[in-house]
Amino acid sequence: MRFIPRVRHVEDDLAVEAVTDEQELVMEYRDETNRPWWKFFDEYEYRQNKYEKSGHKWFKWFDERDSKEDKKLILKLDLLLTCYSLAVYWVKYLDQTNVNNAYVSGMREDLGFKGNDLVNVQAMYLVGAVVFQLPFMFMLPKVPLNIVIPVMDLCWGLMTLLCCKIHSVAALKVIRFFVGVFESGFVPTAYFLMGSWYKPSEVARRAGFFYMGQFLGLLSSGLLASAALDLHGVGGFEGWRWVFIVDAIATLPLAVLGFFVIPGTPDKCVSLFLSDDEIRRCRLRMKPYANEATTREKKPFFSLALWKPLVTTWRMPLLVLVACIFFNNNSGNSGSFILWLKSLTDSEGNQRFTNQKVNQLSSVAPGLGFVYVYAASLFADMFKCRWGAIAITQTLNFIGCVILAVWDVPEAAKWFAFCLQYTSWSMSPSFFGWVSDIMRHDPQAYAIVIVAMNMMGQSTSAWVSVLVFPTKESPRFTKGFATCAACAFGCIVGGIAVLYFYKRDEKRICHKNGIILVGSTVEYIEAEKEEFPEKEGIETDIKLLRPLLTHRFLSYTIAEAYSAKPRPPHQQSKPPAGENRPPTGEDAFFHVSLSKTDSPESYTYSSAAFGVADGVGGWAEMGVNSSDFSYYLCHESSQLAVQKAQEASDKPLATAVSPKKLLIDAYDKIVCEKTVKAGGSTACIGVAGQDGQVAVANLGDSGFMVFRNGKLAGGSKAQTHAFNTPYQLAIIPEELKRSDERQGLRHIEDTPGMADQFSFTAEPGDVIVLATDGLTDNMSAQDTLKIVNETMLEHGSWIQDAKEGIKSSGEHKGAMDLARRIVRKAKALSTNKQHLSPFAKEVQQVMKVHYMGGKPDDITVLVVIVNE
């Protein structure tokens, strides 16, 4: 087996990845105040913003923003994956439908078919295909697909070849069962691979092209069968036996080719035709779509954590239900068209068409299906409307099935109805491409769902076809055609149901798609740690559910207050000569305008960056100034914020200045320029724009809270490794690391990328409080809320309404007074030994001891009041 390509170990290029990460998503701010009702049917309303849509034209194979390298890579993937999948799907359908062609070409008489033998043979194939799809739920993300699939293809080709040697219906049933077994993994694997290599916007066209293989198989099956009949008697084989031989000859070489063509996945690539740089580029292209196994740790297959979200949410139950309906909406597999052609007689009662002519004419319907599937895929891509492609194709299918169910119609009407027969399957690329998009955030769950859809769909068709398409009723399958009509209607209803739930979920995460909604009551989904790579910060939209005001310009009044805890002389931090630092102890803060029009003397900004940092005090014991790191982190963050805002003045502030990126760049600059030799800090940094969009990044146990109309509206949670051990940025000298390693010690050295990032839309009268843990260790959020309410009401910034409760007055004052009151209260509680502080509660819970009192510490608070 040395000739088979092996997994290539290609390390990601960190420099290239860093450049890619800097490409921030351009945001669209969308007013939903008077959203028209018909927008419900706009499938991509929350999936793509206008900037993303402008980069894709339906009549172009590539996106407008694809580079030359991307286009070259995509073409390679199209040749390796899409074209090969089309070819294998073609022979799959040759091998699946050749029984019908052989049946009308002499096999029925030679083997002595009786009653429902034909439909039972077809059912045996489906049983094999269904049962052996089950292992692929577990295997898909794990096994070497470039070996498993070609080996199975070789086996199905050999099984097809064996069909030429059978002499009984029973033997044919056994062989057809194994043909189904060895074909079972191909379709879910093909969709899985496309979802791994192509972006969601690229899948529909490729899936449509791939699905043409099915109709190409149906189309050429009759023509090849007709040609094979000319070989009757050659080698001692009847013409119908040559049908199986010819199909096997087409299958086996493609199976061998699969060892070299199937590329694996970007994470475990085996392709001989992709360079290392192209593999890296593939990984980077797919990174934002979380479609590859590298983006998350796989859960155990039989774990509750994997299966509970699948079975308790709408995705798996509804998608599998629609798949079951879809697999039973087509009468083509029953052979109804070819059996009807064979039943036609001339005026003298003789068979109207010869067997060769019957096989040739049977290619008409699948030939039109070839057109239908491409037209449906083109429609879905052109209008960004996959549900529409499903609805249109199934409406046509419904019309055709109703005509055939009635049956007593002119022959021309039957021709018309049979010609619509394959509109049923033409929804497949749109539907399965949609599933890939729906499940894009979890490849492991996607593998399970796609296999379940195929398995359950085919399992229902195995017994439904026996019930409603009994061979003895041919060619008039009244029950069969009526069932297909009902399933066509069910597909339409199912498509609309999927659209509803899909749009509901996309609306909740639309901020990740570059869309910020204004004038909406959308309840954003809060991200959970397990949805993101280990040791990376989460990104969360705070649940502020009140309808938002529109067409306004906001400003921000910012005030600070601080109090340093007493320290012995040897631990007191002294800034370098020439630096005028406020006496904040080991804490630091900043707030700076990001607009050229703001007055430098004013503390009211039309757009601003602001933040606090809490230096790690333990460094003082080692002779290090513990305040240096936090001070320079804030200093560099403020300068970088101004610089980035000036460089990208044509972009929305939320796009140009990301607080998490500020934290990363500020830390990198301190490390690279060696501004600080040693030290550490937690940090909380925010950016606010005049459009009301606020983003905050928090690392460690500093944090922020948002207060609106007398209530706590949201905030951050402390990031900790253990009790009293927060996440923290650090610079640790190499000699100290080596010394500690010899003693079995380890310093905490977290990265800025581990910060949580939050975003929300501010409203006039909102109060945003950023603080170091000197506040949160000593005062609960409710304690802080009480002071906020009292102060804002006293200054008239909030008013008490008998009906509406506390609300904004329109005059927003008192920022400095509020900051000072919060700090004074926290300071008093920190020294109160009878106070049951948040810190005391945590000590009691973790240490299992009775402890009362606060925690003396540096306290720094920034208060941001939002003005209209």
XYZ file of C-alpha atoms in Angstrom, residues 320-781:
462
model
C -34.103 14.440 9.090
C -37.901 14.718 8.770
C -37.610 16.828 5.606
C -35.022 14.374 4.245
C -37.416 11.459 4.810
C -40.135 13.317 2.921
C -37.677 14.242 0.166
C -36.499 10.651 -0.350
C -40.086 9.603 -1.063
C -41.123 12.408 -3.440
C -39.837 10.756 -6.624
C -41.341 7.997 -8.743
C -38.227 7.597 -10.909
C -36.642 4.778 -8.896
C -39.794 2.706 -9.334
C -39.095 2.426 -13.058
C -42.605 3.762 -13.744
C -41.553 5.696 -16.848
C -39.710 2.846 -18.537
C -42.468 0.373 -17.577
C -45.073 2.720 -19.075
C -43.051 3.002 -22.282
C -42.849 -0.794 -22.510
C -46.619 -1.092 -21.930
C -47.542 1.172 -24.863
C -49.082 -0.654 -27.832
C -49.846 0.238 -31.400
C -53.239 0.060 -33.089
C -52.873 -3.693 -33.539
C -52.113 -4.327 -29.880
C -48.402 -5.027 -30.390
C -45.626 -3.468 -28.290
C -45.104 -0.026 -29.800
C -41.345 0.311 -29.085
C -38.535 -2.239 -29.265
C -36.452 -2.898 -26.148
C -33.652 -0.748 -27.550
C -36.069 2.098 -28.287
C -37.571 1.804 -24.801
C -34.107 2.154 -23.270
C -33.350 5.151 -25.468
C -36.632 6.940 -24.700
C -36.202 6.270 -20.973
C -33.322 8.763 -21.081
C -35.640 11.683 -21.896
C -36.872 12.294 -18.326
C -33.435 12.139 -16.642
C -32.025 14.240 -19.490
C -34.494 16.975 -18.569
C -33.612 16.373 -14.915
C -30.046 17.317 -15.841
C -31.401 20.725 -16.858
C -33.692 21.006 -13.827
C -30.954 20.409 -11.270
C -28.630 22.991 -12.768
C -31.450 25.528 -13.142
C -32.495 25.009 -9.505
C -28.906 25.401 -8.272
C -28.475 28.493 -10.430
C -31.708 29.957 -9.056
C -30.659 29.289 -5.451
C -27.303 30.943 -6.078
C -28.582 33.822 -8.193
C -31.329 34.929 -5.822
C -29.755 33.637 -2.578
C -32.930 31.650 -2.113
C -32.495 27.960 -1.406
C -35.993 27.598 0.023
C -37.329 29.148 -3.198
C -35.528 26.541 -5.305
C -37.135 23.852 -3.144
C -40.603 25.413 -3.442
C -40.486 25.869 -7.232
C -39.124 22.399 -8.028
C -41.603 20.700 -5.717
C -44.521 22.665 -7.121
C -43.647 21.314 -10.578
C -43.189 17.848 -9.112
C -46.570 18.090 -7.387
C -48.280 18.989 -10.672
C -46.679 16.048 -12.489
C -47.528 13.558 -9.728
C -51.162 14.685 -9.562
C -51.532 14.175 -13.323
C -50.075 10.663 -13.063
C -52.230 9.842 -10.034
C -55.337 10.786 -12.018
C -53.929 8.722 -14.940
C -57.045 8.893 -17.164
C -55.682 11.829 -19.152
C -54.480 12.221 -22.735
C -51.166 10.522 -23.549
C -49.556 13.938 -24.142
C -50.388 14.904 -20.556
C -48.658 11.743 -19.324
C -45.576 12.575 -21.375
C -45.618 16.043 -19.815
C -45.985 14.579 -16.306
C -43.196 12.032 -16.768
C -40.977 14.791 -18.110
C -41.488 16.608 -14.798
C -40.582 13.454 -12.867
C -37.048 14.527 -11.970
C -37.932 18.006 -10.751
C -38.290 16.107 -7.476
C -34.569 15.412 -7.098
C -33.441 18.781 -8.432
C -33.953 20.319 -4.976
C -31.183 18.137 -3.548
C -28.137 20.423 -4.130
C -29.990 23.412 -2.685
C -31.268 21.457 0.310
C -28.048 19.651 1.201
C -26.003 22.786 0.552
C -28.331 24.574 2.963
C -27.748 21.862 5.565
C -23.992 22.412 5.217
C -24.543 26.106 5.959
C -26.869 25.415 8.893
C -24.380 23.005 10.513
C -21.242 24.984 9.612
C -20.289 25.674 13.237
C -19.773 22.009 14.171
C -18.293 19.560 11.630
C -18.759 16.602 13.954
C -22.485 17.327 14.334
C -22.707 17.994 10.585
C -21.288 14.530 9.838
C -23.900 12.944 12.110
C -26.795 14.936 10.664
C -25.859 14.366 7.011
C -25.528 10.605 7.568
C -28.771 10.496 9.570
C -30.593 12.321 6.780
C -29.382 9.882 4.118
C -29.847 6.844 6.317
C -33.337 7.667 7.562
C -34.426 8.964 4.174
C -33.329 5.828 2.351
C -34.689 3.550 5.089
C -38.171 5.012 4.709
C -38.010 4.788 0.915
C -37.062 1.092 1.229
C -40.418 0.144 2.730
C -42.540 2.948 1.287
C -41.579 1.922 -2.273
C -42.654 -1.674 -1.560
C -46.033 -0.480 -0.261
C -46.916 2.110 -2.890
C -45.081 0.878 -6.010
C -45.899 -2.873 -6.192
C -44.671 -4.195 -9.545
C -47.945 -5.972 -10.252
C -49.713 -2.590 -10.447
C -47.354 -1.210 -13.107
C -47.445 1.050 -14.938
C -50.357 2.713 -13.103
C -49.077 3.245 -9.574
C -51.996 5.220 -8.151
C -50.832 4.935 -4.543
C -47.255 5.679 -5.542
C -47.986 8.828 -7.536
C -50.376 10.127 -4.835
C -47.695 9.529 -2.172
C -45.116 11.396 -4.237
C -47.520 14.323 -4.668
C -48.103 14.466 -0.901
C -44.336 14.340 -0.264
C -43.737 17.125 -2.787
C -46.155 19.313 -0.859
C -44.487 18.237 2.386
C -41.111 19.365 1.037
C -42.523 22.841 0.391
C -43.911 23.083 3.929
C -40.701 21.635 5.367
C -38.594 24.129 3.448
C -40.569 27.049 4.883
C -40.232 25.577 8.394
C -36.461 25.281 7.956
C -36.397 28.875 6.678
C -38.167 30.103 9.817
C -35.787 28.427 12.258
C -32.725 29.172 10.144
C -33.495 32.895 10.027
C -34.296 32.956 13.724
C -30.872 31.508 14.548
C -28.997 33.647 12.013
C -30.659 36.766 13.417
C -29.352 35.878 16.869
C -25.773 35.677 15.574
C -26.066 38.292 12.825
C -23.341 40.369 14.480
C -20.918 37.578 13.553
C -22.085 37.928 9.948
C -21.289 41.650 9.973
C -24.811 42.951 10.679
C -25.736 45.173 13.618
C -29.508 45.576 14.006
C -31.018 48.872 15.067
C -34.695 49.175 16.006
C -34.952 45.451 16.757
C -35.799 43.408 19.835
C -33.480 40.599 18.783
C -32.240 38.454 21.650
C -28.618 37.839 20.801
C -27.259 34.459 21.739
C -24.509 34.628 24.319
C -21.503 32.598 23.238
C -20.318 29.789 25.475
C -16.728 28.793 26.106
C -17.190 25.376 24.544
C -18.125 26.932 21.187
C -14.654 28.362 20.807
C -11.131 26.939 20.635
C -9.553 26.138 23.975
C -7.767 29.069 25.608
C -9.304 31.690 23.346
C -11.641 34.397 24.564
C -15.327 34.319 23.790
C -17.228 37.004 21.903
C -20.590 37.908 23.374
C -23.437 40.283 22.620
C -25.030 41.444 25.856
C -28.786 40.917 26.027
C -30.150 44.462 25.847
C -33.621 43.702 24.625
C -35.374 47.036 24.612
C -36.073 48.403 21.083
C -33.232 50.656 20.070
C -33.523 54.279 18.955
C -32.513 55.011 15.386
C -30.889 57.815 13.426
C -29.133 59.322 16.439
C -25.650 60.487 17.296
C -24.391 59.716 20.761
C -21.580 61.056 22.898
C -19.914 59.774 26.027
C -19.041 61.628 29.222
C -16.206 59.815 31.006
C -14.925 60.348 34.547
C -12.498 58.402 36.689
C -11.953 57.913 40.421
C -9.356 55.848 42.226
C -7.917 54.972 45.586
C -4.646 53.143 46.170
C -4.340 50.822 49.141
C -1.675 51.622 51.777
C 1.648 49.872 51.198
C 4.892 49.573 53.149
C 7.639 51.864 51.842
C 9.597 49.073 50.132
C 6.521 48.128 48.046
C 5.490 51.616 47.033
C 5.734 52.093 43.267
C 7.609 55.124 42.028
C 7.238 56.088 38.353
C 10.332 56.859 36.241
C 11.537 60.434 36.318
C 9.536 62.704 34.051
C 6.344 60.622 34.120
C 3.311 62.155 35.805
C 1.240 59.132 36.790
C -1.879 59.474 38.945
C -1.619 57.814 42.375
C -3.559 54.690 41.445
C -1.198 52.212 43.077
C -0.687 49.258 40.741
C -3.823 50.130 38.745
C -3.908 52.231 35.601
C -6.607 53.730 33.360
C -7.067 55.778 30.211
C -9.801 57.424 28.178
C -9.172 59.174 24.896
C -11.191 60.739 22.100
C -11.207 58.991 18.722
C -12.728 61.971 16.905
C -10.834 64.954 15.515
C -13.774 67.253 16.298
C -13.763 66.712 20.087
C -12.291 69.402 22.306
C -9.056 68.227 23.974
C -10.166 69.850 27.277
C -13.535 68.119 27.284
C -14.350 64.818 28.928
C -17.318 64.327 26.622
C -16.397 62.430 23.457
C -18.333 61.687 20.285
C -16.326 58.463 20.061
C -13.846 57.145 22.575
C -11.551 54.400 23.770
C -11.207 53.745 27.482
C -9.901 51.105 29.832
C -8.531 49.999 33.190
C -5.706 47.638 34.081
C -4.681 46.065 37.376
C -0.983 45.329 37.853
C -0.018 42.091 39.568
C 1.323 43.073 42.986
C 3.461 39.978 43.493
C 6.181 41.402 41.252
C 7.031 44.013 43.904
C 8.538 41.240 46.045
C 11.046 40.644 43.234
C 12.109 44.264 42.967
C 9.888 45.016 39.965
C 7.689 48.122 39.776
C 4.283 46.411 39.705
C 2.564 49.440 38.201
C 4.782 49.654 35.082
C 3.086 46.928 33.114
C -0.473 48.188 33.677
C 0.556 51.792 33.024
C 2.280 51.078 29.710
C -0.495 48.700 28.631
C -3.006 51.550 29.014
C -0.609 54.069 27.461
C 0.015 51.969 24.351
C -3.669 51.040 24.028
C -4.727 54.711 24.005
C -2.131 55.648 21.383
C -2.962 52.688 19.148
C -6.686 53.442 19.385
C -6.184 56.994 18.134
C -3.853 55.791 15.391
C -6.231 53.095 14.139
C -9.215 55.469 14.196
C -7.314 58.029 12.096
C -6.056 55.422 9.617
C -9.526 53.994 8.992
C -11.717 57.077 9.150
C -13.899 55.746 6.291
C -14.917 52.609 8.211
C -17.344 52.166 11.099
C -15.494 52.541 14.394
C -16.426 49.018 15.496
C -14.626 47.688 12.433
C -11.598 49.978 12.589
C -10.844 49.750 16.314
C -11.406 46.381 17.930
C -10.691 46.459 21.693
C -9.407 42.901 21.634
C -7.063 43.773 18.780
C -5.954 46.874 20.719
C -5.063 44.647 23.653
C -3.140 42.264 21.411
C -1.213 45.036 19.637
C -0.453 46.958 22.837
C 0.908 43.842 24.508
C 2.967 42.909 21.444
C 4.437 46.408 21.300
C 5.459 46.309 24.960
C 7.120 42.922 24.437
C 8.851 43.848 21.171
C 10.123 47.226 22.349
C 11.047 45.823 25.782
C 9.327 48.763 27.444
C 8.814 46.597 30.510
C 11.292 43.917 31.534
C 8.931 42.060 33.855
C 5.425 42.368 35.236
C 1.827 41.450 34.675
C -1.710 42.817 34.588
C -5.380 42.157 34.014
C -7.202 44.539 31.666
C -10.612 45.746 30.510
C -10.694 47.959 27.390
C -13.698 49.491 25.616
C -14.418 51.365 22.393
C -17.595 53.392 21.792
C -18.733 55.030 18.553
C -21.163 57.854 17.924
C -23.534 55.319 16.327
C -23.978 53.734 19.760
C -21.966 50.600 19.051
C -19.865 49.673 22.071
C -17.321 46.836 22.249
C -15.417 45.772 25.349
C -12.580 43.253 25.763
C -11.878 41.861 29.210
C -9.073 39.626 30.433
C -8.924 38.553 34.054
C -10.949 39.853 36.985
C -11.207 43.492 36.000
C -14.497 44.027 34.229
C -17.469 46.188 33.330
C -21.193 46.579 34.005
C -23.943 48.300 32.004
C -26.851 49.977 33.805
C -29.981 51.049 31.960
C -33.141 52.631 33.333
C -32.552 51.546 36.895
C -31.504 47.983 36.083
C -28.330 46.008 35.541
C -28.469 45.253 31.805
C -25.299 43.196 31.414
C -21.606 42.895 32.046
C -18.550 40.679 32.052
C -17.618 37.709 34.190
C -14.221 37.268 35.795
C -11.807 34.929 34.029
C -9.939 32.841 36.593
C -7.752 29.747 36.563
C -8.545 29.067 40.221
C -9.574 30.940 43.356
C -7.872 34.358 43.507
C -5.891 33.465 40.351
C -7.189 35.549 37.461
C -6.111 35.394 33.848
C -3.286 37.894 33.401
C -0.917 39.148 30.766
C 2.702 38.866 31.787
C 6.303 39.368 30.771
C 8.532 36.853 32.530
C 12.334 37.009 32.197
C 13.853 33.834 30.784
C 16.235 33.395 33.716
C 13.264 33.515 36.111
C 11.432 30.901 34.058
C 14.404 28.559 34.155
C 14.873 29.079 37.885
C 11.211 28.343 38.586
C 11.212 25.270 36.354
C 14.052 23.805 38.365
C 11.892 24.237 41.478
C 8.798 22.825 39.807
C 7.066 26.219 39.709
C 5.230 27.871 36.849
C 4.181 31.462 36.252
C 0.812 32.361 34.764
C 1.419 33.740 31.293
C -1.890 34.171 29.460
C -2.235 35.788 26.033
C -4.388 38.773 25.005
C -6.221 36.548 22.528
C -7.821 34.832 25.520
C -9.774 37.981 26.387
C -13.573 37.830 26.232
C -15.039 40.399 23.822
C -18.514 41.842 24.283
C -20.580 44.137 22.084
C -23.880 45.962 22.491
C -25.775 49.004 21.335
C -25.853 51.859 23.866
C -28.855 54.102 24.504
C -28.974 57.646 25.900
C -28.848 57.533 29.683
C -26.899 54.267 29.881
C -24.181 54.074 32.526
C -21.133 51.915 31.770
C -18.804 51.204 34.681
C -15.309 49.778 34.146
C -13.393 48.779 37.261
C -10.519 46.772 38.624
C -11.188 43.939 41.051
C -10.838 46.321 43.982
C -14.488 47.149 43.250
C -15.903 43.735 42.401
C -14.176 41.958 45.312
C -15.811 44.323 47.786
C -19.137 45.325 46.239
C -21.750 43.210 44.513
C -23.393 44.366 41.318
